[in-house]
């Protein structure tokens, strides 16, 4: 669960196209049910740790709507409302990856797929972590 209060913000520098975003309260409540599995295998380079995960995600309370208008007529002109539902309410996320723990540090690769509202989001993350 998260709750945020966003204060009014007026854009500048865009002339007559500058926007005013009015105060907004954003409350979201989400649930996740998932399974993650991994194992460790000693290799000559270090400890290899492949993993896989699957998650079902559900938003019980969606994002709020944003109210905005043109900054030069914010108090007099029309106010527009934009719905904030970028991902839909239900999502499935799959992930595969591996870590290699060496004396120099930890190398990692992670591939994720997320399916929501008919859209497919793909991500690849490469990493290296070392202590100093």
GROMACS .gro file of C-alpha atoms in nm:
model
  132
    1UNK     CA    1   0.000   0.000   0.000
    2UNK     CA    2   0.123   0.349  -0.071
    3UNK     CA    3  -0.020   0.695  -0.031
    4UNK     CA    4   0.130   1.014  -0.173
    5UNK     CA    5   0.017   1.375  -0.177
    6UNK     CA    6   0.134   1.573  -0.478
    7UNK     CA    7   0.129   1.951  -0.452
    8UNK     CA    8   0.021   2.187  -0.726
    9UNK     CA    9   0.291   2.246  -0.986
   10UNK     CA   10   0.305   2.514  -1.256
   11UNK     CA   11   0.526   2.458  -1.560
   12UNK     CA   12   0.729   2.748  -1.692
   13UNK     CA   13   0.924   2.803  -2.012
   14UNK     CA   14   0.665   2.658  -2.249
   15UNK     CA   15   0.475   2.982  -2.311
   16UNK     CA   16   0.105   2.934  -2.374
   17UNK     CA   17   0.156   2.554  -2.369
   18UNK     CA   18   0.268   2.550  -2.002
   19UNK     CA   19   0.046   2.336  -1.777
   20UNK     CA   20  -0.071   2.355  -1.418
   21UNK     CA   21  -0.104   2.023  -1.234
   22UNK     CA   22  -0.341   2.058  -0.937
   23UNK     CA   23  -0.307   1.893  -0.593
   24UNK     CA   24  -0.346   1.519  -0.615
   25UNK     CA   25  -0.372   1.235  -0.363
   26UNK     CA   26  -0.250   0.900  -0.496
   27UNK     CA   27  -0.343   0.585  -0.303
   28UNK     CA   28  -0.258   0.241  -0.434
   29UNK     CA   29  -0.312  -0.100  -0.281
   30UNK     CA   30  -0.162  -0.399  -0.459
   31UNK     CA   31  -0.117  -0.767  -0.389
   32UNK     CA   32   0.140  -1.009  -0.525
   33UNK     CA   33   0.142  -1.388  -0.514
   34UNK     CA   34   0.447  -1.557  -0.654
   35UNK     CA   35   0.702  -1.832  -0.653
   36UNK     CA   36   1.080  -1.802  -0.680
   37UNK     CA   37   1.327  -2.084  -0.710
   38UNK     CA   38   1.706  -2.086  -0.726
   39UNK     CA   39   1.996  -2.314  -0.658
   40UNK     CA   40   2.371  -2.278  -0.620
   41UNK     CA   41   2.637  -2.463  -0.816
   42UNK     CA   42   3.010  -2.431  -0.748
   43UNK     CA   43   3.214  -2.372  -1.067
   44UNK     CA   44   3.582  -2.301  -1.127
   45UNK     CA   45   3.497  -1.928  -1.170
   46UNK     CA   46   3.285  -1.900  -0.853
   47UNK     CA   47   2.935  -1.976  -0.724
   48UNK     CA   48   2.671  -1.983  -1.000
   49UNK     CA   49   2.315  -1.912  -0.883
   50UNK     CA   50   2.047  -1.941  -1.155
   51UNK     CA   51   1.691  -1.844  -1.062
   52UNK     CA   52   1.338  -1.824  -1.199
   53UNK     CA   53   1.024  -1.654  -1.071
   54UNK     CA   54   0.659  -1.610  -1.158
   55UNK     CA   55   0.426  -1.351  -1.002
   56UNK     CA   56   0.057  -1.270  -1.028
   57UNK     CA   57  -0.007  -0.905  -0.937
   58UNK     CA   58  -0.341  -0.734  -0.872
   59UNK     CA   59  -0.422  -0.370  -0.797
   60UNK     CA   60  -0.709  -0.352  -0.547
   61UNK     CA   61  -0.719   0.026  -0.566
   62UNK     CA   62  -0.606   0.194  -0.888
   63UNK     CA   63  -0.415   0.513  -0.947
   64UNK     CA   64  -0.596   0.841  -0.908
   65UNK     CA   65  -0.688   1.087  -1.178
   66UNK     CA   66  -0.473   1.395  -1.244
   67UNK     CA   67  -0.640   1.733  -1.292
   68UNK     CA   68  -0.464   1.992  -1.507
   69UNK     CA   69  -0.519   2.305  -1.711
   70UNK     CA   70  -0.319   2.558  -1.907
   71UNK     CA   71  -0.105   2.763  -1.664
   72UNK     CA   72  -0.197   3.104  -1.806
   73UNK     CA   73  -0.570   3.041  -1.743
   74UNK     CA   74  -0.550   2.798  -1.450
   75UNK     CA   75  -0.805   2.986  -1.241
   76UNK     CA   76  -1.044   3.072  -1.523
   77UNK     CA   77  -1.029   2.810  -1.796
   78UNK     CA   78  -1.136   2.449  -1.832
   79UNK     CA   79  -0.985   2.180  -1.610
   80UNK     CA   80  -0.894   1.851  -1.777
   81UNK     CA   81  -0.884   1.514  -1.606
   82UNK     CA   82  -0.641   1.237  -1.707
   83UNK     CA   83  -0.686   0.882  -1.578
   84UNK     CA   84  -0.375   0.715  -1.440
   85UNK     CA   85  -0.399   0.349  -1.532
   86UNK     CA   86  -0.073   0.264  -1.713
   87UNK     CA   87  -0.063  -0.108  -1.633
   88UNK     CA   88  -0.421  -0.217  -1.581
   89UNK     CA   89  -0.533  -0.403  -1.272
   90UNK     CA   90  -0.392  -0.751  -1.332
   91UNK     CA   91  -0.041  -0.846  -1.437
   92UNK     CA   92   0.166  -1.161  -1.477
   93UNK     CA   93   0.544  -1.131  -1.444
   94UNK     CA   94   0.801  -1.396  -1.535
   95UNK     CA   95   1.172  -1.373  -1.467
   96UNK     CA   96   1.484  -1.573  -1.543
   97UNK     CA   97   1.838  -1.490  -1.448
   98UNK     CA   98   2.160  -1.586  -1.282
   99UNK     CA   99   2.430  -1.453  -1.052
  100UNK     CA  100   2.794  -1.549  -1.055
  101UNK     CA  101   2.968  -1.479  -0.724
  102UNK     CA  102   3.346  -1.439  -0.772
  103UNK     CA  103   3.630  -1.299  -0.562
  104UNK     CA  104   3.608  -0.974  -0.763
  105UNK     CA  105   3.233  -0.932  -0.708
  106UNK     CA  106   2.890  -1.049  -0.822
  107UNK     CA  107   2.799  -1.055  -1.193
  108UNK     CA  108   2.428  -1.079  -1.274
  109UNK     CA  109   2.187  -1.103  -1.565
  110UNK     CA  110   1.809  -1.081  -1.529
  111UNK     CA  111   1.541  -1.113  -1.800
  112UNK     CA  112   1.180  -1.016  -1.718
  113UNK     CA  113   0.850  -1.036  -1.904
  114UNK     CA  114   0.535  -0.863  -1.781
  115UNK     CA  115   0.196  -0.916  -1.945
  116UNK     CA  116  -0.082  -0.667  -1.869
  117UNK     CA  117  -0.386  -0.537  -2.051
  118UNK     CA  118  -0.276  -0.702  -2.375
  119UNK     CA  119   0.071  -0.543  -2.361
  120UNK     CA  120   0.403  -0.723  -2.324
  121UNK     CA  121   0.687  -0.545  -2.142
  122UNK     CA  122   1.039  -0.695  -2.177
  123UNK     CA  123   1.342  -0.599  -1.966
  124UNK     CA  124   1.702  -0.713  -1.951
  125UNK     CA  125   1.929  -0.607  -1.666
  126UNK     CA  126   2.304  -0.666  -1.649
  127UNK     CA  127   2.490  -0.593  -1.330
  128UNK     CA  128   2.815  -0.604  -1.140
  129UNK     CA  129   2.846  -0.543  -0.767
  130UNK     CA  130   3.173  -0.518  -0.574
  131UNK     CA  131   3.268  -0.421  -0.220
  132UNK     CA  132   3.526  -0.151  -0.167
   0.00000   0.00000   0.00000
